mmCIF file of C-alpha atoms in Angstrom:
data_model
loop_
_atom_site.group_PDB
_atom_site.id
_atom_site.type_symbol
_atom_site.label_atom_id
_atom_site.label_comp_id
_atom_site.label_asym_id
_atom_site.label_seq_id
_atom_site.Cartn_x
_atom_site.Cartn_y
_atom_site.Cartn_z
ATOM 1 C CA MET A 26 0.000 0.000 0.000
ATOM 2 C CA SER A 27 1.312 3.446 -0.899
ATOM 3 C CA LEU A 28 2.378 6.037 1.671
ATOM 4 C CA ALA A 29 -0.250 8.428 0.287
ATOM 5 C CA ARG A 30 -2.989 5.824 0.879
ATOM 6 C CA ASP A 31 -1.731 5.181 4.454
ATOM 7 C CA ILE A 32 -1.887 8.912 5.222
ATOM 8 C CA ALA A 33 -5.389 9.180 3.740
ATOM 9 C CA ASP A 34 -6.608 6.228 5.836
ATOM 10 C CA LEU A 35 -5.101 7.746 8.992
ATOM 11 C CA GLY A 36 -6.870 11.010 8.266
ATOM 12 C CA ALA A 37 -10.183 9.204 7.873
ATOM 13 C CA VAL A 38 -9.708 7.444 11.240
ATOM 14 C CA THR A 39 -8.846 10.734 12.954
ATOM 15 C CA SER A 40 -11.925 12.382 11.446
ATOM 16 C CA LYS A 41 -14.078 9.505 12.694
ATOM 17 C CA LEU A 42 -12.637 9.803 16.216
ATOM 18 C CA ASP A 43 -13.494 13.494 16.197
ATOM 19 C CA THR A 44 -17.060 12.640 15.202
ATOM 20 C CA VAL A 45 -17.593 10.135 18.043
ATOM 21 C CA GLY A 46 -15.726 12.114 20.662
ATOM 22 C CA GLY A 47 -12.189 10.789 20.517
ATOM 23 C CA SER A 48 -10.626 14.230 20.382
ATOM 24 C CA SER A 49 -13.532 16.640 20.689
ATOM 25 C CA GLY A 50 -16.762 16.619 22.630
ATOM 26 C CA ALA A 51 -15.691 13.575 24.673
ATOM 27 C CA LEU A 52 -18.131 12.590 27.433
ATOM 28 C CA SER A 53 -15.611 11.075 29.848
ATOM 29 C CA ASN A 54 -14.726 12.914 33.069
ATOM 30 C CA ARG A 55 -18.034 14.781 33.078
ATOM 31 C CA ASN A 56 -18.958 13.716 36.574
ATOM 32 C CA LEU A 57 -17.413 15.838 39.320
ATOM 33 C CA VAL A 58 -18.647 13.342 41.928
ATOM 34 C CA ILE A 59 -16.351 10.576 43.164
ATOM 35 C CA ASN A 60 -18.022 7.254 44.078
ATOM 36 C CA GLY A 61 -21.422 8.304 42.758
ATOM 37 C CA ALA A 62 -22.406 4.648 42.269
ATOM 38 C CA PHE A 63 -21.406 3.862 45.883
ATOM 39 C CA THR A 64 -19.143 0.938 44.993
ATOM 40 C CA VAL A 65 -16.339 1.913 47.409
ATOM 41 C CA ALA A 66 -16.741 1.679 51.195
ATOM 42 C CA GLN A 67 -13.279 1.621 52.790
ATOM 43 C CA ARG A 68 -14.369 2.618 56.305
ATOM 44 C CA ALA A 69 -17.394 0.373 56.837
ATOM 45 C CA THR A 70 -20.430 -0.955 55.010
ATOM 46 C CA SER A 71 -22.879 0.034 57.760
ATOM 47 C CA VAL A 72 -23.399 1.989 60.984
ATOM 48 C CA SER A 73 -26.402 1.829 63.310
ATOM 49 C CA SER A 74 -28.023 4.365 65.638
ATOM 50 C CA SER A 75 -25.255 6.845 64.900
ATOM 51 C CA THR A 76 -25.136 10.476 65.990
ATOM 52 C CA THR A 77 -21.651 11.009 64.571
ATOM 53 C CA ALA A 78 -21.034 13.609 61.884
ATOM 54 C CA GLY A 79 -18.438 13.050 59.171
ATOM 55 C CA TYR A 80 -17.589 10.121 56.909
ATOM 56 C CA ASN A 81 -19.204 6.951 58.259
ATOM 57 C CA THR A 82 -19.548 4.353 55.484
ATOM 58 C CA VAL A 83 -19.252 4.850 51.706
ATOM 59 C CA ASP A 84 -16.332 6.982 50.540
ATOM 60 C CA ARG A 85 -16.715 10.689 49.730
ATOM 61 C CA PHE A 86 -20.216 11.040 51.233
ATOM 62 C CA ARG A 87 -20.287 12.592 54.690
ATOM 63 C CA VAL A 88 -23.140 13.292 57.090
ATOM 64 C CA ASN A 89 -24.136 16.498 58.841
ATOM 65 C CA VAL A 90 -25.991 15.344 61.955
ATOM 66 C CA SER A 91 -27.273 18.431 63.821
ATOM 67 C CA GLY A 92 -28.790 16.300 66.592
ATOM 68 C CA ALA A 93 -30.346 13.624 64.374
ATOM 69 C CA THR A 94 -29.894 9.852 64.716
ATOM 70 C CA PHE A 95 -29.408 7.619 61.691
ATOM 71 C CA ASN A 96 -28.529 4.231 60.257
ATOM 72 C CA GLN A 97 -26.461 4.134 57.073
ATOM 73 C CA SER A 98 -25.423 1.248 54.848
ATOM 74 C CA GLN A 99 -24.035 0.286 51.470
ATOM 75 C CA GLN A 100 -26.765 -1.834 49.865
ATOM 76 C CA THR A 101 -26.658 -4.275 46.943
ATOM 77 C CA VAL A 102 -29.152 -3.915 44.090
ATOM 78 C CA THR A 103 -31.416 -6.946 43.687
ATOM 79 C CA VAL A 104 -30.032 -9.385 41.119
ATOM 80 C CA GLY A 105 -31.880 -8.784 37.857
ATOM 81 C CA GLY A 106 -32.464 -5.125 38.640
ATOM 82 C CA GLU A 107 -35.056 -2.996 40.382
ATOM 83 C CA THR A 108 -37.954 -1.045 38.871
ATOM 84 C CA GLY A 109 -36.901 2.394 37.665
ATOM 85 C CA LEU A 110 -33.164 1.752 38.059
ATOM 86 C CA PRO A 111 -30.895 0.982 35.084
ATOM 87 C CA THR A 112 -29.427 -2.506 35.292
ATOM 88 C CA GLN A 113 -25.814 -1.253 35.268
ATOM 89 C CA PHE A 114 -26.075 -0.217 38.926
ATOM 90 C CA THR A 115 -25.029 -2.763 41.555
ATOM 91 C CA LYS A 116 -24.836 -0.678 44.766
ATOM 92 C CA PHE A 117 -26.691 2.132 46.475
ATOM 93 C CA LEU A 118 -26.523 4.078 49.726
ATOM 94 C CA ARG A 119 -29.342 3.728 52.240
ATOM 95 C CA HIS A 120 -29.561 6.586 54.713
ATOM 96 C CA GLU A 121 -32.248 6.026 57.351
ATOM 97 C CA CYS A 122 -32.934 9.022 59.555
ATOM 98 C CA THR A 123 -34.604 7.521 62.642
ATOM 99 C CA THR A 124 -34.850 10.804 64.565
ATOM 100 C CA GLY A 125 -34.785 13.923 62.415
ATOM 101 C CA ASN A 126 -33.511 17.423 63.016
ATOM 102 C CA ASP A 127 -32.815 20.522 60.981
ATOM 103 C CA ASN A 128 -29.778 20.557 58.690
ATOM 104 C CA HIS A 129 -29.429 16.776 58.655
ATOM 105 C CA PHE A 130 -27.907 16.017 55.238
ATOM 106 C CA ILE A 131 -25.671 13.684 53.296
ATOM 107 C CA ILE A 132 -23.005 15.838 51.671
ATOM 108 C CA THR A 133 -20.379 15.531 48.945
ATOM 109 C CA ARG A 134 -17.481 17.966 49.051
ATOM 110 C CA ILE A 135 -15.734 18.474 45.709
ATOM 111 C CA GLU A 136 -12.189 19.764 45.700
ATOM 112 C CA ASP A 137 -11.663 23.287 44.281
ATOM 113 C CA VAL A 138 -14.452 25.836 44.663
ATOM 114 C CA ALA A 139 -13.563 27.243 41.213
ATOM 115 C CA LYS A 140 -15.424 24.260 39.734
ATOM 116 C CA PHE A 141 -18.645 25.579 41.298
ATOM 117 C CA GLN A 142 -19.495 28.524 39.038
ATOM 118 C CA GLY A 143 -22.174 29.150 36.432
ATOM 119 C CA ASN A 144 -24.732 26.605 35.259
ATOM 120 C CA MET A 145 -24.515 23.149 36.810
ATOM 121 C CA VAL A 146 -26.858 20.175 36.976
ATOM 122 C CA LEU A 147 -27.095 17.475 39.637
ATOM 123 C CA SER A 148 -28.783 14.169 38.845
ATOM 124 C CA PHE A 149 -29.326 10.945 40.774
ATOM 125 C CA TYR A 150 -31.639 7.963 41.195
ATOM 126 C CA ALA A 151 -33.519 7.812 44.488
ATOM 127 C CA LYS A 152 -36.428 6.296 46.344
ATOM 128 C CA GLY A 153 -37.528 6.234 49.955
ATOM 129 C CA SER A 154 -39.832 8.077 52.324
ATOM 130 C CA ASN A 155 -40.253 11.722 53.258
ATOM 131 C CA PRO A 156 -40.827 13.165 56.743
ATOM 132 C CA SER A 157 -44.602 12.614 56.992
ATOM 133 C CA THR A 158 -45.644 16.163 57.902
ATOM 134 C CA LEU A 159 -43.113 17.934 55.698
ATOM 135 C CA GLY A 160 -43.773 15.603 52.766
ATOM 136 C CA LYS A 161 -40.406 16.388 51.175
ATOM 137 C CA LEU A 162 -36.651 16.569 51.548
ATOM 138 C CA SER A 163 -34.330 19.213 50.095
ATOM 139 C CA VAL A 164 -31.320 19.728 47.839
ATOM 140 C CA LYS A 165 -29.035 22.740 47.968
ATOM 141 C CA PHE A 166 -25.547 23.763 46.866
ATOM 142 C CA HIS A 167 -22.656 25.382 48.690
ATOM 143 C CA GLN A 168 -19.426 27.276 48.003
ATOM 144 C CA HIS A 169 -16.796 27.069 50.762
ATOM 145 C CA PHE A 170 -13.745 29.302 50.315
ATOM 146 C CA GLY A 171 -11.375 27.596 52.732
ATOM 147 C CA SER A 172 -9.175 28.722 55.578
ATOM 148 C CA GLY A 173 -9.015 32.523 55.666
ATOM 149 C CA GLY A 174 -11.305 32.719 52.631
ATOM 150 C CA SER A 175 -14.536 34.590 51.967
ATOM 151 C CA SER A 176 -17.790 33.703 53.712
ATOM 152 C CA ASP A 177 -19.653 30.575 52.616
ATOM 153 C CA VAL A 178 -22.431 30.880 50.025
ATOM 154 C CA TYR A 179 -25.511 28.583 49.991
ATOM 155 C CA THR A 180 -28.197 28.409 47.341
ATOM 156 C CA THR A 181 -31.919 28.296 48.093
ATOM 157 C CA ALA A 182 -33.104 24.770 48.863
ATOM 158 C CA GLN A 183 -34.982 22.877 46.133
ATOM 159 C CA ASP A 184 -37.664 20.301 46.975
ATOM 160 C CA LEU A 185 -37.078 16.545 46.693
ATOM 161 C CA THR A 186 -40.179 14.335 47.019
ATOM 162 C CA LEU A 187 -39.503 10.591 47.180
ATOM 163 C CA THR A 188 -41.700 7.593 46.435
ATOM 164 C CA GLY A 189 -41.209 3.880 47.009
ATOM 165 C CA THR A 190 -39.963 3.397 43.414
ATOM 166 C CA TRP A 191 -36.656 4.484 41.893
ATOM 167 C CA GLN A 192 -36.833 7.734 39.905
ATOM 168 C CA ARG A 193 -34.171 9.893 38.308
ATOM 169 C CA PHE A 194 -34.135 13.429 39.698
ATOM 170 C CA THR A 195 -32.378 16.444 38.194
ATOM 171 C CA PHE A 196 -31.665 19.783 39.848
ATOM 172 C CA ASN A 197 -30.361 22.779 37.941
ATOM 173 C CA VAL A 198 -28.511 25.584 39.651
ATOM 174 C CA THR A 199 -26.605 28.709 38.655
ATOM 175 C CA MET A 200 -23.676 29.138 41.008
ATOM 176 C CA ALA A 201 -22.315 32.614 41.665
ATOM 177 C CA SER A 202 -18.985 33.667 40.169
ATOM 178 C CA ILE A 203 -16.054 33.562 42.575
ATOM 179 C CA THR A 204 -14.588 36.736 41.046
ATOM 180 C CA GLY A 205 -13.514 39.016 43.877
ATOM 181 C CA LYS A 206 -13.616 36.239 46.480
ATOM 182 C CA THR A 207 -10.679 35.258 48.678
ATOM 183 C CA VAL A 208 -9.891 31.563 48.253
ATOM 184 C CA GLY A 209 -7.979 29.775 51.008
ATOM 185 C CA ALA A 210 -6.632 26.291 51.636
ATOM 186 C CA GLY A 211 -9.166 23.480 51.863
ATOM 187 C CA ASN A 212 -11.738 25.211 49.637
ATOM 188 C CA TYR A 213 -14.478 23.162 48.002
ATOM 189 C CA GLY A 214 -17.927 23.137 46.474
ATOM 190 C CA SER A 215 -20.600 20.810 47.803
ATOM 191 C CA PHE A 216 -24.211 19.763 47.553
ATOM 192 C CA LEU A 217 -26.464 18.660 50.399
ATOM 193 C CA ILE A 218 -29.378 16.202 50.236
ATOM 194 C CA GLY A 219 -31.690 15.714 53.201
ATOM 195 C CA GLN A 220 -33.611 17.693 55.805
ATOM 196 C CA ASP A 221 -33.197 21.452 55.540
ATOM 197 C CA THR A 222 -34.046 24.093 58.172
ATOM 198 C CA ASN A 223 -37.233 22.496 59.537
ATOM 199 C CA ALA A 224 -36.515 20.910 62.946
ATOM 200 C CA SER A 225 -39.039 18.074 62.618
ATOM 201 C CA THR A 226 -37.991 14.882 64.424
ATOM 202 C CA GLU A 227 -39.912 12.672 61.977
ATOM 203 C CA ALA A 228 -38.128 9.716 60.390
ATOM 204 C CA TRP A 229 -37.274 9.462 56.701
ATOM 205 C CA THR A 230 -35.268 7.173 54.418
ATOM 206 C CA LEU A 231 -33.190 8.002 51.349
ATOM 207 C CA ASP A 232 -31.986 5.270 48.966
ATOM 208 C CA ILE A 233 -29.697 6.859 46.381
ATOM 209 C CA THR A 234 -27.266 5.966 43.582
ATOM 210 C CA GLY A 235 -26.025 7.271 40.235
ATOM 211 C CA VAL A 236 -25.094 10.660 41.697
ATOM 212 C CA GLN A 237 -23.677 12.962 39.029
ATOM 213 C CA LEU A 238 -22.792 16.661 39.024
ATOM 214 C CA GLU A 239 -21.729 18.247 35.748
ATOM 215 C CA VAL A 240 -21.194 21.633 34.207
ATOM 216 C CA GLY A 241 -24.030 22.869 31.993
ATOM 217 C CA ASP A 242 -27.792 22.809 32.138
ATOM 218 C CA THR A 243 -28.559 19.321 30.759
ATOM 219 C CA ALA A 244 -28.094 16.056 32.661
ATOM 220 C CA THR A 245 -26.372 13.332 30.648
ATOM 221 C CA ASP A 246 -26.337 9.577 31.265
ATOM 222 C CA PHE A 247 -24.489 8.525 34.399
ATOM 223 C CA GLU A 248 -20.754 8.094 33.851
ATOM 224 C CA HIS A 249 -19.855 4.588 35.053
ATOM 225 C CA ARG A 250 -16.228 4.052 36.031
ATOM 226 C CA SER A 251 -14.318 0.880 36.802
ATOM 227 C CA PHE A 252 -13.969 -0.108 40.460
ATOM 228 C CA GLY A 253 -10.204 0.420 40.238
ATOM 229 C CA ASP A 254 -10.618 3.941 38.858
ATOM 230 C CA GLU A 255 -13.153 4.854 41.528
ATOM 231 C CA MET A 256 -11.008 3.378 44.305
ATOM 232 C CA SER A 257 -7.964 5.356 43.180
ATOM 233 C CA ARG A 258 -9.970 8.591 43.212
ATOM 234 C CA CYS A 259 -11.259 7.802 46.702
ATOM 235 C CA GLN A 260 -7.747 7.049 47.966
ATOM 236 C CA ARG A 261 -6.700 10.624 47.280
ATOM 237 C CA PHE A 262 -8.822 11.495 50.320
ATOM 238 C CA PHE A 263 -8.794 8.334 52.450
ATOM 239 C CA THR A 264 -6.572 5.252 52.388
ATOM 240 C CA ARG A 265 -6.737 2.165 54.561
ATOM 241 C CA PHE A 266 -4.141 -0.580 55.072
ATOM 242 C CA GLY A 267 -5.427 -3.840 56.566
ATOM 243 C CA GLY A 268 -8.977 -4.339 57.740
ATOM 244 C CA THR A 269 -9.760 -7.647 56.074
ATOM 245 C CA ASN A 270 -8.010 -10.535 57.850
ATOM 246 C CA THR A 271 -6.109 -11.493 60.978
ATOM 247 C CA PHE A 272 -2.351 -10.932 60.484
ATOM 248 C CA ASP A 273 -2.812 -8.601 57.495
ATOM 249 C CA LEU A 274 0.504 -6.887 56.792
ATOM 250 C CA VAL A 275 0.118 -3.138 57.231
ATOM 251 C CA ALA A 276 3.583 -1.557 57.032
ATOM 252 C CA LEU A 277 7.064 -2.944 56.305
ATOM 253 C CA GLY A 278 10.652 -1.803 56.477
ATOM 254 C CA GLY A 279 11.151 -0.334 59.959
ATOM 255 C CA MET A 280 13.181 -0.880 63.093
ATOM 256 C CA GLY A 281 13.052 -0.394 66.819
ATOM 257 C CA SER A 282 14.356 2.988 67.970
ATOM 258 C CA SER A 283 14.038 2.183 71.685
ATOM 259 C CA SER A 284 12.511 -0.462 73.932
ATOM 260 C CA THR A 285 9.047 1.042 73.426
ATOM 261 C CA VAL A 286 9.048 2.655 69.943
ATOM 262 C CA ALA A 287 9.538 1.324 66.426
ATOM 263 C CA GLN A 288 9.768 3.550 63.344
ATOM 264 C CA VAL A 289 8.069 2.101 60.260
ATOM 265 C CA GLY A 290 7.044 3.678 56.964
ATOM 266 C CA CYS A 291 4.509 3.027 54.217
ATOM 267 C CA VAL A 292 3.868 4.401 50.728
ATOM 268 C CA PHE A 293 0.329 5.410 49.740
ATOM 269 C CA PRO A 294 -1.236 3.731 46.690
ATOM 270 C CA THR A 295 -2.014 7.132 45.181
ATOM 271 C CA ARG A 296 -0.968 10.692 45.954
ATOM 272 C CA MET A 297 -3.226 12.053 48.694
ATOM 273 C CA ARG A 298 -4.799 15.499 48.762
ATOM 274 C CA SER A 299 -2.435 16.599 51.539
ATOM 275 C CA THR A 300 -0.295 15.080 54.280
ATOM 276 C CA PRO A 301 -2.927 12.969 56.055
ATOM 277 C CA ALA A 302 -3.829 12.353 59.672
ATOM 278 C CA VAL A 303 -3.343 8.771 60.860
ATOM 279 C CA ALA A 304 -5.434 6.510 63.089
ATOM 280 C CA MET A 305 -5.054 2.833 64.020
ATOM 281 C CA THR A 306 -7.031 -0.124 65.323
ATOM 282 C CA ASP A 307 -5.726 -3.438 66.728
ATOM 283 C CA LEU A 308 -2.143 -3.455 65.468
ATOM 284 C CA ALA A 309 1.001 -5.273 66.542
ATOM 285 C CA LEU A 310 4.723 -5.042 65.869
ATOM 286 C CA ALA A 311 6.395 -8.256 64.722
ATOM 287 C CA ASP A 312 10.030 -9.108 64.116
ATOM 288 C CA SER A 313 11.922 -11.699 62.097
ATOM 289 C CA VAL A 314 11.181 -14.466 64.621
ATOM 290 C CA ASN A 315 7.487 -13.571 64.612
ATOM 291 C CA SER A 316 7.500 -12.181 68.143
ATOM 292 C CA GLN A 317 4.423 -9.933 68.510
ATOM 293 C CA VAL A 318 3.980 -6.828 70.675
ATOM 294 C CA THR A 319 0.708 -4.888 70.777
ATOM 295 C CA VAL A 320 0.831 -1.293 69.493
ATOM 296 C CA ASN A 321 -0.752 1.274 71.817
ATOM 297 C CA SER A 322 -0.648 4.319 69.545
ATOM 298 C CA VAL A 323 0.811 5.694 66.326
ATOM 299 C CA ALA A 324 1.986 9.156 65.290
ATOM 300 C CA ILE A 325 3.148 10.495 61.938
ATOM 301 C CA SER A 326 6.560 12.101 61.840
ATOM 302 C CA SER A 327 5.448 15.257 60.047
ATOM 303 C CA SER A 328 8.948 16.402 59.094
ATOM 304 C CA VAL A 329 9.525 13.381 56.832
ATOM 305 C CA SER A 330 5.945 12.526 55.787
ATOM 306 C CA ASN A 331 4.004 14.019 52.904
ATOM 307 C CA ASP A 332 1.144 13.286 50.491
ATOM 308 C CA GLN A 333 3.005 10.273 49.056
ATOM 309 C CA MET A 334 4.311 8.424 52.123
ATOM 310 C CA ALA A 335 4.204 8.326 55.911
ATOM 311 C CA TRP A 336 6.996 7.676 58.392
ATOM 312 C CA MET A 337 5.499 6.759 61.750
ATOM 313 C CA ASN A 338 6.353 6.056 65.378
ATOM 314 C CA PHE A 339 4.545 2.968 66.700
ATOM 315 C CA ASN A 340 4.408 3.091 70.487
ATOM 316 C CA THR A 341 4.221 0.043 72.761
ATOM 317 C CA SER A 342 4.425 -0.644 76.490
ATOM 318 C CA GLY A 343 7.877 -2.147 76.063
ATOM 319 C CA SER A 344 9.482 -5.453 75.097
ATOM 320 C CA ILE A 345 10.940 -4.501 71.719
ATOM 321 C CA THR A 346 14.621 -4.229 70.849
ATOM 322 C CA ALA A 347 16.308 -1.105 69.516
ATOM 323 C CA HIS A 348 17.795 -1.473 66.001
ATOM 324 C CA ARG A 349 15.991 -4.791 65.362
ATOM 325 C CA PRO A 350 13.895 -4.864 62.144
ATOM 326 C CA TYR A 351 10.123 -4.708 62.695
ATOM 327 C CA TYR A 352 6.998 -4.692 60.576
ATOM 328 C CA VAL A 353 3.399 -3.857 61.460
ATOM 329 C CA ARG A 354 0.495 -6.261 61.109
ATOM 330 C CA VAL A 355 -3.057 -6.690 62.333
ATOM 331 C CA ASN A 356 -3.130 -8.124 65.855
ATOM 332 C CA SER A 357 -3.659 -11.882 66.094
ATOM 333 C CA ASN A 358 -6.997 -11.481 67.880
ATOM 334 C CA ALA A 359 -8.510 -9.016 65.399
ATOM 335 C CA THR A 360 -9.769 -9.168 61.821
ATOM 336 C CA THR A 361 -10.641 -5.514 61.266
ATOM 337 C CA GLY A 362 -7.487 -3.805 62.478
ATOM 338 C CA GLY A 363 -5.488 -1.473 60.290
ATOM 339 C CA LEU A 364 -4.051 1.937 59.583
ATOM 340 C CA LYS A 365 -6.294 4.733 58.312
ATOM 341 C CA PHE A 366 -4.953 7.826 56.558
ATOM 342 C CA ASP A 367 -7.372 10.734 56.253
ATOM 343 C CA ALA A 368 -6.927 13.794 53.999
ATOM 344 C CA GLU A 369 -10.651 14.535 53.578
ATOM 345 C CA LEU A 370 -12.079 17.960 52.973
#
């Protein structure tokens, strides 16, 4: 085949890619939401009778409590599908408010408030029950300008009325320009779904999946991502080592620095949003002869840790040997122990 023909064929392929979105008008990376199909739950798959604000179960969705009590769980879609829900979905979040209060929401915080300007559209599939007297829940949007930044901006709440069958809801909003605002560290945009300013204590339940926020005024089909892609995005904000089996290895390549402290490091699977905070559950130090000593606490050495790795002091009540190699594993009497690194907004 001639060189001229090869070039012509390549041009035709390039033109075709342009037509279907290979190099213009591509529909990937539309969704600003991470874990909108609720497939990732690194912390836990359920909590019961909780009054704790923050991230409880599925990644990237936090709770504002404001005096309410709730159950929350990652649920599995019925095999074969459920009425009103596309068959591609396999998981959803169930948020059961057992005792309501004002400003009780599930919230997604999206890094970089500059993304929250102009026309935007939020879409999701949901079913459930409304507070009986109120007869509705609410959706609203939020600009947070970070440490030392301008005052927060909230939009007017929009009504959300649920039924017992899955429906797709869309909410359009025009976010204010951030021109003239002061933007500080830890800034974000967010949206809130739940009970707004009414202080009713009535119960309600929200089942939700397929959460998508995109720029523009028209909702497109939900952008499904692979589990690996979604996990990697989640790990920018929260990473867990261990938590599945007894004796899980958690961190390698350290040594005792005294009779009570060992220094051990670990590398994060993806670059985190910032140098994280660390927490631990049911860990032990072990050496080359498999001698095990329970860890009482852990602290990051901030001077040599960053968003890519952590160097930590693991503290015990004694019985380790300075300069002996040690690694960290889940304690022999625990199956859910591990290290948790948190760089959430």
